[in-house]
Amino acid sequence: MQQNFKKPEFLAKINQGDNQAYLQAYNYYLPKILNHTYYRIGCRQTAEDIAQQTFFKTWQYIVKTESQITNLNAFLYKTANNLIADFYRKAERKNIGIDDEVEKKLATEPSYITEVERSLETKKVKAALGKLNDEQKKLIIWRYLDEMSIKEISRICNQPQNNIYVRLHRALKELKKIIAQ
Amino acid sequence: MKIAKIKRIIKDLPKSDLDQNWLEQSQQSMAEFMADNPVRKPTVGRQTIMEGIFKKLILKPMPIVIIALIISLATGGGVVAAAQGSLPTDALYPVKIATEQIQESVTFDNAKKIELSIKLAEKRLNEIKQLQDKGEVSPTIVEETLVKYEKHLTNAQSQLANFSRDYTAPKLITAAVKYEDSLENQQKELTALTNQISVESQPSLDKAQKAIIANSNQILDKIGIKIQQTETSETQARTGTIGDKTEVLPPVLMEKVPEYIPNIDEKTKNRIKTAENKLAEIRKKIDNFAGQEENKCELAKKQAFLEKLETHYQKMTAALTEAQKLFDQKNYLAALNQTNYVMVLAIDTDNLVGQWHRNCNNPDNESIACKAPSCIGAYQTGEYESDNCPVYKCPNNETIRVVTLNQKIGLKIGETVGVENENIQITLNKIQNACPSCPVGASCSPCLAPTAQLEISYYPNEKIIQSINLGLNQSKEISPSVYLKLLNLNEEDYVTLILNKGPYGCDAVLNCAKGTIQRCSGKYDGSGCPICTCEPIACPMLMCGYPGGAYKTGEFYDNGCPIYKCLPSTCNTLLNCPSGTTQLCSGKYDGSGCPICNCEPVACQAPNCIGAYKTSEYDNSNCPIYKCPGKECKAVFSNCSCAYNCMEVIEGQGLNDCMRACSVNEINNYKPNCGYQNGVCRDLNQTDKPCPVAAINCLAGFAPSQNGNNENGCPIWICKPVSGVNNIEIDESSNSTQSSQSETSIFEPILKFLQLK
């Protein structure tokens, strides 16, 4: 399905300002962006705001500039990334853990109650993830949660792919270390 | 836990529940937003999208032709195939040239590069021939094509120069000889063309002929030098010359030449034969000329002219005799040089005759532009040339070429030109081409950009001499408001310069920082100063045999590009630094050439509030955790809610919430009595409603707004999008409808707001 959103015809429509096309993309990408933001920030409400705002801003970009978006996925993530960065700058800098509300909800999910062991491990990983600094967290989330390619990540961060590899590797090691503690 | 498992877990992390209500409403608000901000762009078809994408990929100067070429390649390449046989007059010719350029840029092997250049040069000659057969030659087309032809020759020369660093002498010499052979062939072809083509194209054909000969001399030189170097391991370069002087190789080396070039004797014999034929040809021409009846020109002038021709002929004969002598002495390279000289003289003789005819056919001899004197301070002697032009004499018997401003000047090494009316003389001393010495087989840092070393003297005060170095496109002021700029640099012996007058106050030379070079756009601003900027130099990257192997040495070339070196592949370049530290390399290297790097502690973040103090704890990067000093709880007016709220604020800090003004009917002047209760900062007058009040940080483009109350009657704050510059008028009446809605449909008010607009 994602392949459709990468096709040049679709991108052409998006850049044209085709409402229908944009809403299609919106429906498809919003959950991903929301998810990503949520794991980065930890606060449900803010995540929703940011996710929404990502799409507003992207739309404004299409309206106002002549430049074309060549990769919608990357563009959305980049915008979301910037908004998250803004958020962090304004708020006091602290790592916000994933909040309790979701923990509660998840704990009552049937699939997790039956596999107690798995949920324990998942909790560990989640907690550890929360302890990483944002730089490392976002790399891991992008790569393994959002399943983005290194190329796309390097585009968002404006860094060479080698750098991304190295940093991702280090982030994973760090995560592993925290989990082991 | 293993990393693979961690990855899997992360992948399977629950996607947070998407509340369907929220989703619907957010979709709705998105739709509204889009409707309010429509896109006004003309419909673009697929083609222009592609062009748009390509324009991003392709640098601006590339012509549309390249885009068309790439598109055609993408669609099947029929265009490219069709273009291959095209001639300069055909529409597809640019495509052919573009294909060739691409071919050139993707050929990396030096030997192949030279072959390609030679092939392309021959193609150009072929094209002219074909045009001639069709009868479609115009002098402009011939000229343009020959210019391209000459460029290919020059390319091959410089490729040979590059070649010499990578390969051994025998290989180089073989390639050089091959090149020289091809030059011979091309000369024959060109001669054949000359006889067929119209008179107007003559000058460009002569120019091409001379270019061939010049290239041939250069190559012969190189071969001689190379042989000398190899045999005697001398690194000093001799400069060969054409003309009267002959460089004689020491006898020892003369014997070696045939070892390097197997058929050199045969080749030289053939060349001498060609030269003999040429000599005979010229003889005939001169005899013809002498026997012609000239009605328009005076006989006396013709006599003087004939004498000139005879002098040339004698020079040719002498050169040919010398060539034969050298051949007998087995000094083949020098013999070839002499044959080249014969050919040059032949061209000049031809030119003279042609010039004579042109002058003679001009009824009004007086109006011919006479040659300007060739030196500064020249004076007329009172005598006249055969073309009625006055004879000038130079004060110190030098013949220096005179140039003017705003004219391209070509200079050879050792050559001097004088600037008309400015009393300036410019001499090209040498061209510095700084290539680091590179042992065979090593991959080395690239060469520095060549610079031209020039000497400026100010006639008549010969004592004052200024020495300047110019890099490509660099301009320097050599005299008040006279600027000299280096346009082009032929690495061997030739530069192109231009002189401009600059109005006072122009920064003709920018002092560009390291890593940038001055480039002038060729345009001028309002005060007549050239518009130049410092552009970053594309610095060459060093390719080592394995990834990650190149490192910066920390030193820089003159042009600001960093010097790279290759690491030995055994170095442990990537340390895995523990958390709290990061890899920093000292810039020094150990005994085996590996960089010395350590894990250094990461610079810790400074606290971000006034009066912060360290706690005894440390975070993940081993940086101390700071805590901000206590805040006080007081009533602060918020532009978000347009009311007083009890908030925790840091002493002395203001509240930066919303950037909007409150309208009069919004303002709520009730001032709460703020204090701490149960650790929460709140209005103490309303103790029965324990509401925590906190300022909400909304993102840019969103503004906080109260979205009803929760079950305790406490206000719920949410962020609403702000569309445009207009003030949002918070609809107070929406509060009354909130209580019936569930907590999660937070975008309902936005919806309402948008509908109400």
Tab-separated table of N, CA and C in Angstrom, chain B residues 315-407:
chain	number	residue	atom	x	y	z
B	315	LYS	N	64.268	29.312	-45.320
B	315	LYS	CA	64.198	28.773	-43.965
B	315	LYS	C	63.703	27.338	-43.986
B	316	MET	N	62.713	27.129	-44.816
B	316	MET	CA	62.150	25.781	-44.901
B	316	MET	C	63.211	24.803	-45.375
B	317	THR	N	63.934	25.201	-46.392
B	317	THR	CA	64.957	24.312	-46.931
B	317	THR	C	65.995	24.001	-45.875
B	318	ALA	N	66.411	25.055	-45.185
B	318	ALA	CA	67.426	24.846	-44.151
B	318	ALA	C	66.926	23.861	-43.101
B	319	ALA	N	65.665	24.048	-42.725
B	319	ALA	CA	65.118	23.159	-41.705
B	319	ALA	C	65.086	21.728	-42.206
B	320	LEU	N	64.720	21.590	-43.455
B	320	LEU	CA	64.625	20.242	-43.998
B	320	LEU	C	65.994	19.585	-44.057
B	321	THR	N	66.976	20.364	-44.456
B	321	THR	CA	68.337	19.827	-44.499
B	321	THR	C	68.775	19.398	-43.103
B	322	GLU	N	68.475	20.264	-42.153
B	322	GLU	CA	68.827	19.956	-40.768
B	322	GLU	C	68.158	18.655	-40.337
B	323	ALA	N	66.864	18.542	-40.737
B	323	ALA	CA	66.142	17.328	-40.353
B	323	ALA	C	66.832	16.096	-40.910
B	324	GLN	N	67.242	16.188	-42.144
B	324	GLN	CA	67.905	15.049	-42.779
B	324	GLN	C	69.201	14.718	-42.048
B	325	LYS	N	69.920	15.799	-41.712
B	325	LYS	CA	71.180	15.598	-40.999
B	325	LYS	C	70.958	14.898	-39.668
B	326	LEU	N	69.949	15.386	-38.966
B	326	LEU	CA	69.670	14.800	-37.665
B	326	LEU	C	69.255	13.346	-37.811
B	327	PHE	N	68.521	13.097	-38.871
B	327	PHE	CA	68.098	11.728	-39.107
B	327	PHE	C	69.311	10.831	-39.314
B	328	ASP	N	70.244	11.320	-40.086
B	328	ASP	CA	71.453	10.532	-40.321
B	328	ASP	C	72.225	10.323	-39.037
B	329	GLN	N	72.142	11.298	-38.146
B	329	GLN	CA	72.821	11.164	-36.852
B	329	GLN	C	72.021	10.309	-35.890
B	330	LYS	N	70.893	9.855	-36.354
B	330	LYS	CA	69.983	9.042	-35.552
B	330	LYS	C	69.341	9.823	-34.403
B	331	ASN	N	69.326	11.141	-34.552
B	331	ASN	CA	68.644	11.956	-33.537
B	331	ASN	C	67.200	12.173	-33.995
B	332	TYR	N	66.415	11.132	-33.821
B	332	TYR	CA	65.107	11.094	-34.448
B	332	TYR	C	64.154	12.159	-33.909
B	333	LEU	N	64.154	12.319	-32.603
B	333	LEU	CA	63.196	13.259	-32.011
B	333	LEU	C	63.445	14.667	-32.529
B	334	ALA	N	64.708	15.041	-32.550
B	334	ALA	CA	65.017	16.389	-33.037
B	334	ALA	C	64.666	16.515	-34.515
B	335	ALA	N	64.865	15.441	-35.258
B	335	ALA	CA	64.519	15.476	-36.683
B	335	ALA	C	63.033	15.730	-36.858
B	336	LEU	N	62.253	15.059	-36.043
B	336	LEU	CA	60.802	15.251	-36.135
B	336	LEU	C	60.440	16.699	-35.818
B	337	ASN	N	61.108	17.230	-34.820
B	337	ASN	CA	60.896	18.641	-34.481
B	337	ASN	C	61.116	19.525	-35.689
B	338	GLN	N	62.183	19.256	-36.387
B	338	GLN	CA	62.506	20.070	-37.550
B	338	GLN	C	61.454	19.919	-38.638
B	339	THR	N	60.966	18.722	-38.832
B	339	THR	CA	59.937	18.563	-39.865
B	339	THR	C	58.704	19.371	-39.477
B	340	ASN	N	58.411	19.399	-38.189
B	340	ASN	CA	57.291	20.220	-37.737
B	340	ASN	C	57.519	21.680	-38.092
B	341	TYR	N	58.726	22.100	-37.905
B	341	TYR	CA	59.056	23.489	-38.207
B	341	TYR	C	58.836	23.778	-39.690
B	342	VAL	N	59.223	22.826	-40.494
B	342	VAL	CA	59.011	22.996	-41.936
B	342	VAL	C	57.524	23.206	-42.211
B	343	MET	N	56.695	22.404	-41.582
B	343	MET	CA	55.255	22.503	-41.832
B	343	MET	C	54.723	23.857	-41.384
B	344	VAL	N	55.202	24.312	-40.226
B	344	VAL	CA	54.728	25.612	-39.731
B	344	VAL	C	55.078	26.702	-40.739
B	345	LEU	N	56.315	26.658	-41.225
B	345	LEU	CA	56.724	27.676	-42.194
B	345	LEU	C	55.874	27.579	-43.448
B	346	ALA	N	55.522	26.366	-43.815
B	346	ALA	CA	54.684	26.189	-45.005
B	346	ALA	C	53.344	26.885	-44.805
B	347	ILE	N	52.786	26.684	-43.617
B	347	ILE	CA	51.486	27.317	-43.351
B	347	ILE	C	51.622	28.836	-43.429
B	348	ASP	N	52.692	29.335	-42.832
B	348	ASP	CA	52.882	30.784	-42.832
B	348	ASP	C	53.046	31.313	-44.252
B	349	THR	N	53.788	30.569	-45.051
B	349	THR	CA	53.989	31.021	-46.428
B	349	THR	C	52.656	31.083	-47.162
B	350	ASP	N	51.878	30.032	-46.980
B	350	ASP	CA	50.550	30.007	-47.584
B	350	ASP	C	49.746	31.229	-47.173
B	351	ASN	N	49.823	31.505	-45.912
B	351	ASN	CA	49.078	32.640	-45.382
B	351	ASN	C	49.499	33.935	-46.029
B	352	LEU	N	50.806	34.066	-46.186
B	352	LEU	CA	51.320	35.308	-46.770
B	352	LEU	C	50.772	35.509	-48.171
B	353	VAL	N	50.805	34.409	-48.906
B	353	VAL	CA	50.313	34.521	-50.281
B	353	VAL	C	48.837	34.891	-50.280
B	354	GLY	N	48.115	34.225	-49.405
B	354	GLY	CA	46.690	34.516	-49.329
B	354	GLY	C	46.436	35.963	-48.969
B	355	GLN	N	47.251	36.420	-48.012
B	355	GLN	CA	47.094	37.801	-47.559
B	355	GLN	C	47.373	38.764	-48.702
B	356	TRP	N	48.377	38.432	-49.458
B	356	TRP	CA	48.734	39.292	-50.573
B	356	TRP	C	47.563	39.407	-51.543
B	357	HIS	N	47.011	38.269	-51.836
B	357	HIS	CA	45.894	38.283	-52.792
B	357	HIS	C	44.739	39.103	-52.254
B	358	ARG	N	44.491	38.949	-50.968
B	358	ARG	CA	43.376	39.695	-50.388
B	358	ARG	C	43.659	41.182	-50.472
B	359	ASN	N	44.908	41.527	-50.123
B	359	ASN	CA	45.234	42.952	-50.143
B	359	ASN	C	45.172	43.498	-51.549
B	360	CYS	N	45.651	42.678	-52.467
B	360	CYS	CA	45.704	43.173	-53.828
B	360	CYS	C	44.339	43.343	-54.413
B	361	ASN	N	43.455	42.442	-54.037
B	361	ASN	CA	42.121	42.547	-54.619
B	361	ASN	C	41.343	43.706	-54.040
B	362	ASN	N	41.911	44.293	-53.060
B	362	ASN	CA	41.256	45.455	-52.482
B	362	ASN	C	41.722	46.687	-53.245
B	363	PRO	N	40.802	47.315	-53.982
B	363	PRO	CA	41.225	48.436	-54.837
B	363	PRO	C	41.850	49.583	-54.061
B	364	ASP	N	41.323	49.802	-52.878
B	364	ASP	CA	41.809	50.948	-52.143
B	364	ASP	C	42.826	50.492	-51.094
B	365	ASN	N	44.087	50.465	-51.519
B	365	ASN	CA	45.101	49.915	-50.626
B	365	ASN	C	45.262	50.710	-49.352
B	366	GLU	N	44.988	51.977	-49.429
B	366	GLU	CA	45.241	52.825	-48.258
B	366	GLU	C	44.362	52.465	-47.074
B	367	SER	N	43.154	51.999	-47.401
B	367	SER	CA	42.216	51.824	-46.292
B	367	SER	C	42.444	50.527	-45.525
B	368	ILE	N	43.414	49.722	-45.943
B	368	ILE	CA	43.681	48.504	-45.182
B	368	ILE	C	44.222	48.899	-43.821
B	369	ALA	N	43.712	48.234	-42.806
B	369	ALA	CA	44.219	48.537	-41.469
B	369	ALA	C	45.646	48.061	-41.372
B	370	CYS	N	46.518	48.948	-41.059
B	370	CYS	CA	47.918	48.566	-40.939
B	370	CYS	C	48.166	47.903	-39.607
B	371	LYS	N	49.125	47.040	-39.626
B	371	LYS	CA	49.448	46.361	-38.386
B	371	LYS	C	49.928	47.364	-37.356
B	372	ALA	N	49.442	47.215	-36.172
B	372	ALA	CA	49.879	48.127	-35.120
B	372	ALA	C	51.323	47.823	-34.779
B	373	PRO	N	52.039	48.772	-34.309
B	373	PRO	CA	53.442	48.506	-33.958
B	373	PRO	C	53.509	47.443	-32.879
B	374	SER	N	54.552	46.705	-32.893
B	374	SER	CA	54.583	45.566	-31.992
B	374	SER	C	55.365	45.849	-30.728
B	375	CYS	N	55.612	47.077	-30.412
B	375	CYS	CA	56.282	47.333	-29.149
B	375	CYS	C	55.867	48.689	-28.597
B	376	ILE	N	56.162	48.829	-27.351
B	376	ILE	CA	55.812	50.104	-26.714
B	376	ILE	C	56.809	51.150	-27.156
B	377	GLY	N	56.346	52.328	-27.404
B	377	GLY	CA	57.267	53.420	-27.725
B	377	GLY	C	57.841	53.341	-29.129
B	378	ALA	N	57.097	52.612	-29.995
B	378	ALA	CA	57.618	52.477	-31.369
B	378	ALA	C	57.476	53.792	-32.135
B	379	TYR	N	58.347	53.996	-33.086
B	379	TYR	CA	58.265	55.218	-33.888
B	379	TYR	C	58.406	54.868	-35.362
B	380	GLN	N	57.802	55.730	-36.195
B	380	GLN	CA	57.839	55.462	-37.639
B	380	GLN	C	59.201	55.827	-38.209
B	381	THR	N	59.647	55.002	-39.148
B	381	THR	CA	60.957	55.251	-39.735
B	381	THR	C	60.872	56.083	-41.009
B	382	GLY	N	59.656	56.242	-41.516
B	382	GLY	CA	59.503	56.977	-42.766
B	382	GLY	C	59.462	56.052	-43.969
B	383	GLU	N	59.755	54.795	-43.760
B	383	GLU	CA	59.680	53.858	-44.884
B	383	GLU	C	58.357	53.123	-44.837
B	384	TYR	N	58.093	52.421	-45.929
B	384	TYR	CA	56.822	51.733	-46.016
B	384	TYR	C	56.995	50.290	-46.410
B	385	GLU	N	56.072	49.475	-45.918
B	385	GLU	CA	56.070	48.061	-46.273
B	385	GLU	C	55.452	47.873	-47.647
B	386	SER	N	55.462	46.652	-48.090
B	386	SER	CA	54.873	46.363	-49.387
B	386	SER	C	53.379	46.600	-49.391
B	387	ASP	N	52.760	46.583	-48.213
B	387	ASP	CA	51.324	46.841	-48.185
B	387	ASP	C	51.040	48.284	-47.827
B	388	ASN	N	51.974	49.121	-48.059
B	388	ASN	CA	51.797	50.549	-47.817
B	388	ASN	C	51.669	50.904	-46.355
B	389	CYS	N	52.028	50.020	-45.505
B	389	CYS	CA	51.947	50.344	-44.089
B	389	CYS	C	53.290	50.869	-43.627
B	390	PRO	N	53.271	51.828	-42.748
B	390	PRO	CA	54.544	52.400	-42.299
B	390	PRO	C	55.349	51.381	-41.498
B	391	VAL	N	56.630	51.505	-41.606
B	391	VAL	CA	57.518	50.633	-40.844
B	391	VAL	C	57.822	51.292	-39.521
B	392	TYR	N	57.667	50.526	-38.477
B	392	TYR	CA	57.961	51.056	-37.145
B	392	TYR	C	59.270	50.492	-36.654
B	393	LYS	N	59.892	51.233	-35.798
B	393	LYS	CA	61.069	50.693	-35.158
B	393	LYS	C	60.842	50.742	-33.647
B	394	CYS	N	61.358	49.759	-32.989
B	394	CYS	CA	61.173	49.698	-31.551
B	394	CYS	C	62.362	50.310	-30.856
B	395	PRO	N	62.174	50.998	-29.777
B	395	PRO	CA	63.269	51.712	-29.112
B	395	PRO	C	64.387	50.779	-28.682
B	396	ASN	N	64.078	49.665	-28.119
B	396	ASN	CA	65.176	48.792	-27.718
B	396	ASN	C	65.181	47.523	-28.555
B	397	ASN	N	64.753	47.638	-29.755
B	397	ASN	CA	64.784	46.563	-30.734
B	397	ASN	C	64.051	45.314	-30.319
B	398	GLU	N	63.213	45.478	-29.359
B	398	GLU	CA	62.419	44.298	-29.013
B	398	GLU	C	61.155	44.282	-29.830
B	399	THR	N	60.680	43.135	-30.094
B	399	THR	CA	59.346	43.093	-30.685
B	399	THR	C	58.414	42.453	-29.671
B	400	ILE	N	57.651	43.325	-29.103
B	400	ILE	CA	56.690	42.804	-28.130
B	400	ILE	C	55.301	43.003	-28.685
B	401	ARG	N	54.510	41.991	-28.491
B	401	ARG	CA	53.134	42.078	-28.967
B	401	ARG	C	52.388	43.119	-28.133
B	402	VAL	N	51.551	43.870	-28.814
B	402	VAL	CA	50.773	44.880	-28.099
B	402	VAL	C	49.353	44.365	-27.891
B	403	VAL	N	48.887	44.573	-26.704
B	403	VAL	CA	47.507	44.153	-26.439
B	403	VAL	C	46.740	45.334	-25.865
B	404	THR	N	45.453	45.162	-25.860
B	404	THR	CA	44.612	46.224	-25.304
B	404	THR	C	43.755	45.663	-24.185
B	405	LEU	N	43.030	46.574	-23.562
B	405	LEU	CA	42.128	46.149	-22.500
B	405	LEU	C	40.957	45.391	-23.084
B	406	ASN	N	40.313	44.611	-22.219
B	406	ASN	CA	39.084	43.898	-22.569
B	406	ASN	C	39.256	42.974	-23.756
B	407	GLN	N	40.447	42.489	-23.907
B	407	GLN	CA	40.729	41.595	-25.034
B	407	GLN	C	41.420	40.369	-24.462
